[in-house]
Amino acid sequence: MIVRMMVFFCGGGIVCLAAALLSAQEIQVTLDQVPAGVRATLLKEAGAGTIREIESETRNGVTTYEAEIQINGGIIEIRMDAEGNVLGRSLETPRLPAAKLTLDQVPEAARKALSGAAHGAPITAVTREQEDRTIVYEGAWTVNGASFEATVTEDGTLVEIEETVALDKAPAVVQTAVQKHFAGAAVTIERQMIVIYEISGAVDGKTREISVFPTGRTVSGDDGDDDDDDEDEDDDDDDHEGGEDD
């Protein structure tokens, strides 16, 4: 319970005090004590993870629920209304380890986006992981022997699509590069379509350009610096490294 004191100056220099009683009360509860909708949401979100803590908070007659879920060493905090609708999620650890999910465990918007990217093909595997500061969902499927993967954010925004390409189906320049750098070796070729939003405009008379990734990463077009405060990930460096041709 929070009590806030407010000071008013009345006539004649008299100071009047009034106590504002704010009805914000947090109570730790168990899974059995929450409404059915909240319980269903928590069980779906947790999957094989562990629900560590649940709190109910009532403010001005409105009750919401917050829970911590531990999944493969990472912790997600979820906030819900009394019906079980998710109001927000946040990461409580610097990096959330990847976790395999069923398609039913994926949030509705992300699930619809993955199904749309697959164009009706059955999604055979789903992984939840963290890119930059954003939780993403990666779905995999196969069409006519070719493997596909799509990555989307929780709200269904497309991050990227990958497709395996047979060597004889790859462009001539790719086949030449394989012969030059991987002669005689078994290789995997992927065609990647990565979504990047470019924004340009004039600020204080100077033109500026930035690139924004759906995961929240921002790169300045002026100097190539990454505006994100997170440290560069090793695998990000690997993805962007390029060897010099002989």
PDB file of N, CA and C in Angstrom, residues 31 34-46 80 83-84:
ATOM      1  N   LEU A  31      -0.088 -20.408  -8.809  1.00  0.00           N
ATOM      2  CA  LEU A  31      -0.745 -20.658 -10.092  1.00  0.00           C
ATOM      3  C   LEU A  31      -2.206 -21.047  -9.893  1.00  0.00           C
ATOM      4  N   VAL A  34      -4.716 -17.853  -9.491  1.00  0.00           N
ATOM      5  CA  VAL A  34      -4.968 -16.864 -10.535  1.00  0.00           C
ATOM      6  C   VAL A  34      -6.178 -17.278 -11.365  1.00  0.00           C
ATOM      7  N   PRO A  35      -6.820 -16.330 -12.064  1.00  0.00           N
ATOM      8  CA  PRO A  35      -7.966 -16.669 -12.918  1.00  0.00           C
ATOM      9  C   PRO A  35      -7.571 -17.673 -14.006  1.00  0.00           C
ATOM     10  N   ALA A  36      -8.565 -18.369 -14.516  1.00  0.00           N
ATOM     11  CA  ALA A  36      -8.321 -19.430 -15.495  1.00  0.00           C
ATOM     12  C   ALA A  36      -7.590 -18.911 -16.729  1.00  0.00           C
ATOM     13  N   GLY A  37      -7.964 -17.719 -17.211  1.00  0.00           N
ATOM     14  CA  GLY A  37      -7.318 -17.163 -18.387  1.00  0.00           C
ATOM     15  C   GLY A  37      -5.847 -16.877 -18.159  1.00  0.00           C
ATOM     16  N   VAL A  38      -5.518 -16.349 -16.977  1.00  0.00           N
ATOM     17  CA  VAL A  38      -4.127 -16.066 -16.632  1.00  0.00           C
ATOM     18  C   VAL A  38      -3.338 -17.365 -16.522  1.00  0.00           C
ATOM     19  N   ARG A  39      -3.949 -18.351 -15.886  1.00  0.00           N
ATOM     20  CA  ARG A  39      -3.284 -19.642 -15.733  1.00  0.00           C
ATOM     21  C   ARG A  39      -2.998 -20.285 -17.090  1.00  0.00           C
ATOM     22  N   ALA A  40      -3.958 -20.225 -17.999  1.00  0.00           N
ATOM     23  CA  ALA A  40      -3.778 -20.816 -19.329  1.00  0.00           C
ATOM     24  C   ALA A  40      -2.653 -20.118 -20.085  1.00  0.00           C
ATOM     25  N   THR A  41      -2.606 -18.784 -19.993  1.00  0.00           N
ATOM     26  CA  THR A  41      -1.552 -18.029 -20.671  1.00  0.00           C
ATOM     27  C   THR A  41      -0.180 -18.379 -20.117  1.00  0.00           C
ATOM     28  N   LEU A  42      -0.064 -18.472 -18.804  1.00  0.00           N
ATOM     29  CA  LEU A  42       1.217 -18.785 -18.189  1.00  0.00           C
ATOM     30  C   LEU A  42       1.704 -20.177 -18.579  1.00  0.00           C
ATOM     31  N   LEU A  43       0.809 -21.148 -18.571  1.00  0.00           N
ATOM     32  CA  LEU A  43       1.204 -22.515 -18.938  1.00  0.00           C
ATOM     33  C   LEU A  43       1.631 -22.586 -20.399  1.00  0.00           C
ATOM     34  N   LYS A  44       0.941 -21.850 -21.245  1.00  0.00           N
ATOM     35  CA  LYS A  44       1.297 -21.836 -22.663  1.00  0.00           C
ATOM     36  C   LYS A  44       2.642 -21.149 -22.872  1.00  0.00           C
ATOM     37  N   GLU A  45       2.858 -20.024 -22.200  1.00  0.00           N
ATOM     38  CA  GLU A  45       4.107 -19.279 -22.359  1.00  0.00           C
ATOM     39  C   GLU A  45       5.292 -20.054 -21.794  1.00  0.00           C
ATOM     40  N   ALA A  46       5.072 -20.742 -20.686  1.00  0.00           N
ATOM     41  CA  ALA A  46       6.168 -21.444 -20.017  1.00  0.00           C
ATOM     42  C   ALA A  46       6.615 -22.666 -20.794  1.00  0.00           C
ATOM     43  N   MET A  80       0.093  -9.439 -17.513  1.00  0.00           N
ATOM     44  CA  MET A  80      -1.194  -9.797 -18.106  1.00  0.00           C
ATOM     45  C   MET A  80      -2.335  -9.092 -17.393  1.00  0.00           C
ATOM     46  N   GLU A  83      -7.871 -11.278 -17.675  1.00  0.00           N
ATOM     47  CA  GLU A  83      -8.373 -12.247 -18.638  1.00  0.00           C
ATOM     48  C   GLU A  83      -7.262 -13.115 -19.215  1.00  0.00           C
ATOM     49  N   GLY A  84      -6.029 -12.770 -18.902  1.00  0.00           N
ATOM     50  CA  GLY A  84      -4.901 -13.531 -19.432  1.00  0.00           C
ATOM     51  C   GLY A  84      -4.295 -12.942 -20.682  1.00  0.00           C
TER      52      GLY A  84
END
